[in-house]
Coordinates of C-alpha atoms in Angstrom, one line a residue:
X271 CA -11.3 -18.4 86.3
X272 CA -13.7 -21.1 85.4
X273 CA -15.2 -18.7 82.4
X274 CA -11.6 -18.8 80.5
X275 CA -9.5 -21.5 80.1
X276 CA -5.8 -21.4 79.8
X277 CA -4.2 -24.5 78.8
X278 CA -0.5 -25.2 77.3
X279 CA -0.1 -28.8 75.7
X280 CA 3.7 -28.5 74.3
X281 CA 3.9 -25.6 72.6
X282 CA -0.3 -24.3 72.1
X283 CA -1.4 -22.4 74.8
X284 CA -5.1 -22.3 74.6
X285 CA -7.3 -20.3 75.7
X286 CA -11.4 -21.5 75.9
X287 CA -14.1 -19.5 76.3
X288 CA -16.1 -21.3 78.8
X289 CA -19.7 -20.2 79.3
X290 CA -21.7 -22.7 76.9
X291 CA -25.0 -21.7 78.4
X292 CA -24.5 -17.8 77.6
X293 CA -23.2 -18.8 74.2
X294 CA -19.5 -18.2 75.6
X295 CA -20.9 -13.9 76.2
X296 CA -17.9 -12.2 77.8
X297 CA -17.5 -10.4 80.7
X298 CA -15.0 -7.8 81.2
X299 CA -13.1 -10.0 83.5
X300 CA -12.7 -12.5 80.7
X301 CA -11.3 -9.9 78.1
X302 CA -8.7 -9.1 81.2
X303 CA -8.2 -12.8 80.8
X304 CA -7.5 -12.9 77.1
X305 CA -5.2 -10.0 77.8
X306 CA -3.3 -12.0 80.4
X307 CA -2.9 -15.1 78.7
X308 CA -1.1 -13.3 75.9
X309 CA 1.3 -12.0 78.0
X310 CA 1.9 -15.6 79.1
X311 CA 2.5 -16.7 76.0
X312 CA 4.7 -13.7 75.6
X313 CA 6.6 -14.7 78.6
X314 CA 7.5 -18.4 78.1
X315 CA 9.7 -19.3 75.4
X316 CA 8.2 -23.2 75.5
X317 CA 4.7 -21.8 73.7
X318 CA 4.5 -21.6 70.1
X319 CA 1.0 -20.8 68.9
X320 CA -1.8 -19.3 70.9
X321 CA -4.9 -20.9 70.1
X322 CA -8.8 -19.2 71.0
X323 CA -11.9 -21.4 70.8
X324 CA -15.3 -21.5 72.5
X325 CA -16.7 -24.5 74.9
X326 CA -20.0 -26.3 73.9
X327 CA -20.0 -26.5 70.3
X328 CA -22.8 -23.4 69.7
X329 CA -20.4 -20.3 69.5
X330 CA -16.6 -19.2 69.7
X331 CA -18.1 -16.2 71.3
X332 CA -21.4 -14.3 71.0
X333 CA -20.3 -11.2 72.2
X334 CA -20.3 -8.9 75.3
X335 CA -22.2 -9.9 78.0
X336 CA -25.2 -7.8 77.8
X337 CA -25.8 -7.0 81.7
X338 CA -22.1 -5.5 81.8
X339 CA -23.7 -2.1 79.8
X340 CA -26.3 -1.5 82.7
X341 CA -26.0 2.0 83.7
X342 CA -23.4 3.1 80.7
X343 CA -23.4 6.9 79.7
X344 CA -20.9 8.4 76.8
X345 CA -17.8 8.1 79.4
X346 CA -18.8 4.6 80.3
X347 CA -19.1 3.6 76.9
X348 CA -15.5 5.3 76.0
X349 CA -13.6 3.3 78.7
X350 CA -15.7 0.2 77.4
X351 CA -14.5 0.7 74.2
X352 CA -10.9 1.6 75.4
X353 CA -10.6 -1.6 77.0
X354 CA -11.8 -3.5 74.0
X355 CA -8.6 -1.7 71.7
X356 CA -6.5 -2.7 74.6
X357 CA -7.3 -6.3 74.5
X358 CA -7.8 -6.3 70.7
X359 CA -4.2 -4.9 70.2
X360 CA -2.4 -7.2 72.7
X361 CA -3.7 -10.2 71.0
X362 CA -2.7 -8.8 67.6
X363 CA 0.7 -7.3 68.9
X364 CA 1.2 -11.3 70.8
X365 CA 4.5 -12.2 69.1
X366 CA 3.6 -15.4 68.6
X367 CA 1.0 -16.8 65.7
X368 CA -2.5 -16.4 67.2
X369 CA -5.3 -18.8 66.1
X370 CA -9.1 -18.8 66.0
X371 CA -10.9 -21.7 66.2
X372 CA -14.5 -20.8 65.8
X373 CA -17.6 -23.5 65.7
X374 CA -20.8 -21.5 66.0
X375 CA -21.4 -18.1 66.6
X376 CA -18.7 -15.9 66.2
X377 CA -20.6 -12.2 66.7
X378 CA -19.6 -8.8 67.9
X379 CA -17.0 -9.2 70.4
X380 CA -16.0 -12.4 69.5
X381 CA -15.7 -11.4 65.8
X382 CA -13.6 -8.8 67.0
X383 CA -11.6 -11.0 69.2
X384 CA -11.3 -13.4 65.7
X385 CA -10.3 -10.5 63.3
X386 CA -7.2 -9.7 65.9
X387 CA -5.9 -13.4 65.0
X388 CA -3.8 -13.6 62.6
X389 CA -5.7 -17.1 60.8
X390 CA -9.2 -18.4 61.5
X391 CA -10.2 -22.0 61.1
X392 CA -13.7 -22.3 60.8
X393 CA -16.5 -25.2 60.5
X394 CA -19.6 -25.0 57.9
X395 CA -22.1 -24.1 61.0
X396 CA -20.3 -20.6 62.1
X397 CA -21.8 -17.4 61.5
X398 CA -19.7 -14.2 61.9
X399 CA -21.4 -10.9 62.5
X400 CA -21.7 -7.4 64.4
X401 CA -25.7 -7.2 64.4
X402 CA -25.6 -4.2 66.7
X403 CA -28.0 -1.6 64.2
X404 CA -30.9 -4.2 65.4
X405 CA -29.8 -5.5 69.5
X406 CA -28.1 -2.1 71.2
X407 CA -27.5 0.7 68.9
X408 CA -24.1 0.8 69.8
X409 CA -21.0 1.3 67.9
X410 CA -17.5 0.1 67.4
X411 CA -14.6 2.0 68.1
X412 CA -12.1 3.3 64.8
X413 CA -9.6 0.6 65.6
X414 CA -12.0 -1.7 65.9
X415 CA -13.8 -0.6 62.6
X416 CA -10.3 -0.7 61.4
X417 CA -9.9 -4.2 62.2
X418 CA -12.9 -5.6 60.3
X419 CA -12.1 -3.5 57.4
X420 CA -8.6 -4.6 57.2
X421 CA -10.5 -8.0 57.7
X422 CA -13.1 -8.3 55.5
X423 CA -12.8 -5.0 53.4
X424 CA -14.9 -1.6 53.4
X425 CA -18.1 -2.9 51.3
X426 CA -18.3 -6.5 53.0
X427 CA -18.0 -4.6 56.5
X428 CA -20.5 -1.5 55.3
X429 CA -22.6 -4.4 54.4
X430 CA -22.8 -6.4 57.6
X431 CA -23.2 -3.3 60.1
X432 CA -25.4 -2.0 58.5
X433 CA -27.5 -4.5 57.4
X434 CA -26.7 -6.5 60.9
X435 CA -26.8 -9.0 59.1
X436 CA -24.3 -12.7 59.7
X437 CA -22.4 -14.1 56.9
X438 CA -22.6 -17.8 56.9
X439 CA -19.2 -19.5 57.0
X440 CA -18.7 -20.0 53.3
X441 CA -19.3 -16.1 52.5
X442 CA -16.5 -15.6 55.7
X443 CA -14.2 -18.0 53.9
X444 CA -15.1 -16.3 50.3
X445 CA -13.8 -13.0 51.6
X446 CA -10.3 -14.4 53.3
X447 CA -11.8 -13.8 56.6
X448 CA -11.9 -17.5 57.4
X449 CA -8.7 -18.7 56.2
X450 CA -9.9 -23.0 56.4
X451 CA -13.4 -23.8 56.4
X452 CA -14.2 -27.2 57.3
X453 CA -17.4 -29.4 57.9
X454 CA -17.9 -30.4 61.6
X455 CA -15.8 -29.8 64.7
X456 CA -14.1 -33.0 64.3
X457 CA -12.1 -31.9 61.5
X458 CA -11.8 -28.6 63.2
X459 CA -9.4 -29.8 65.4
X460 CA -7.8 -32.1 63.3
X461 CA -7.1 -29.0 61.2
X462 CA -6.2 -26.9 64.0
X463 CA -3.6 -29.4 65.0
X464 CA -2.0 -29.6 61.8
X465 CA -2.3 -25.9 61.4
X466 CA -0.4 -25.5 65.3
X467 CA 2.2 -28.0 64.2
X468 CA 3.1 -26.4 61.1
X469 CA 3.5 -22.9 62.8
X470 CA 5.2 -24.2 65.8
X471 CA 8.3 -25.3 63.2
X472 CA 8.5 -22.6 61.2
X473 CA 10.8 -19.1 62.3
X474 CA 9.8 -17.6 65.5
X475 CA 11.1 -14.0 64.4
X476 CA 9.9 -14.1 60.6
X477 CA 6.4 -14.6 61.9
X478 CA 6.7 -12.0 63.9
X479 CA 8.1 -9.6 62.0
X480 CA 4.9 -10.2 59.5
X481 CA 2.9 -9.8 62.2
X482 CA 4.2 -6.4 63.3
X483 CA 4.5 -4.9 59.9
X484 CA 1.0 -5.7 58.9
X485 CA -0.1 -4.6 62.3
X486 CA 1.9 -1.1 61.8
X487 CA 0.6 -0.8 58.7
X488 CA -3.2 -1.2 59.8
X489 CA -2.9 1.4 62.6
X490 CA -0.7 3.9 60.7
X491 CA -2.8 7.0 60.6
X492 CA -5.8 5.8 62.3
X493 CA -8.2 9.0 63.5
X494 CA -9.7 8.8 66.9
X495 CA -13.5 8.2 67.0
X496 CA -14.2 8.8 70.8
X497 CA -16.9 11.7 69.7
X498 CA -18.7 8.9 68.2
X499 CA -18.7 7.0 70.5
X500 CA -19.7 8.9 73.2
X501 CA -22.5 10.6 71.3
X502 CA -23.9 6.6 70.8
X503 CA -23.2 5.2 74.1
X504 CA -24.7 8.3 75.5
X505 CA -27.9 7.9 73.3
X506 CA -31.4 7.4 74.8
X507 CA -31.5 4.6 71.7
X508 CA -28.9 3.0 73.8
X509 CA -30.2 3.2 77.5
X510 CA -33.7 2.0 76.3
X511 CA -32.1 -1.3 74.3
X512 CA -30.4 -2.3 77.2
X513 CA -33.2 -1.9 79.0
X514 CA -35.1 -3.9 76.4
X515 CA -33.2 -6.6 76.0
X516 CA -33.2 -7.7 80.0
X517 CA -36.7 -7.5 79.2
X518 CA -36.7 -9.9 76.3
X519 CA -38.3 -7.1 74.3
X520 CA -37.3 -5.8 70.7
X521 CA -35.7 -2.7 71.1
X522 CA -37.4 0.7 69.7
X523 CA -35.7 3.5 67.4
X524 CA -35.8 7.0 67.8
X525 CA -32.1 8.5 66.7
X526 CA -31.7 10.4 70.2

């Protein structure tokens, strides 16, 4: 798939989103693809650190690819967001340490993809966001509203959806979401090299038993949200931004 690239040098399998001229927007294929490569790096006992980053130097990822949600109802927008927990979970439950390293844009999607990573290395230019109340009216699933809690915590996250607004990358690294902030992508990958070759020498099973307890912990309880969901993804509000936004056209609010 010429959209995501998997790559292993020694013991960093990484994975590039590869669609600079869409701002690296997924598809559902390429989710798939995420999904696949962690159970590659599950699967060979050579790779150390999964590493995800975007191509072109504009965004890690700027979400869903729009034209995938032509035609979505409430079920449609259920199985959407069942798929997105799926993914989301494998790359939290992937034994071994997961990194993001984001440069640009890192909205909806891709700061969910992010917030399932167990560190984020981030340059001064990135902006992280789920500006959704102003695009599509959609929502986020409870795990993935879990996620960015767990992430950023209740207020920060209250803040950004529904103010849909981005935090610049100096707020992200103010609330722990970015874990390094640095200036340009040149000392991005410097420090995502360093950051690779420290985790590749530490303990394989100490990592991942952090890992899983703080995962365990995160999910413990967790109510389902599929009304919710439905009820949004079903919405005319929904349909009509779609609609809008092939049209290059603001998108009109009505609550139904």
């Amino acid at each position: 798939m010429t959209d995501l690239l998997v790559e292993q040098d020694g013991p960093v399998l990484q994975v590039t989103f590869n669609r600079p001229d869409a701002h690296n927007a997924l598809t559902f294929a390429m989710y798939e693809g995420v999904h696949d490569a962690c159970e590659k790096a599950d699967a060979d006992p050579d790779v150390r650190v999964l590493v995800l980053r975007g191509a072109g130097g504009k965004a890690f990822v700027s979400g869903t690819d729009i034209s995938q949600f032509a035609g979505f109802d409430g079920a449609a927008g259920i199985e959407y967001e069942e798929r997105m927990t799926r993914v989301l979970r494998r790359l939290e439950d992937t034994a071994v340490p997961t990194v993001a390293a984001v440069d640009g844009y890192c909205v909806g999607g891709g700061l969910a993809l992010a917030a399932a990573c167990d560190l984020r290395i981030a340059t001064g230019a990135s902006r992280f966001g789920v500006p959704i109340a102003r695009t599509l009216g959609n929502c986020l699933s409870m795990d993935t509203i879990a996620l960015l809690v767990a992430n950023l915590g209740r207020s920060r996250a209250l803040d950004m959806l529904l103010r849909a607004r981005l935090l610049d990358a100096a707020e992200a690294h103010a609330a722990g979401f970015v874990t390094q902030l640095v200036d340009d992508a040149g000392e991005l990958d410097a420090a995502l090299a360093e950051t690779a070759a420290t985790l590749a020498s530490h303990a394989p099973l100490s990592m991942w038993a952090t890992k899983q307890a703080l995962a365990r912990m995160r999910r413990a309880g967790l109510p389902d949200g599929d009304d919710l969901v439905a009820r949004v993804y079903g919405s005319a509000d929904f349909a009509s931004a779609v609609a809008a936004f092939a049209r290059k056209e603001r998108a009109t609010w009505t609550g139904a």
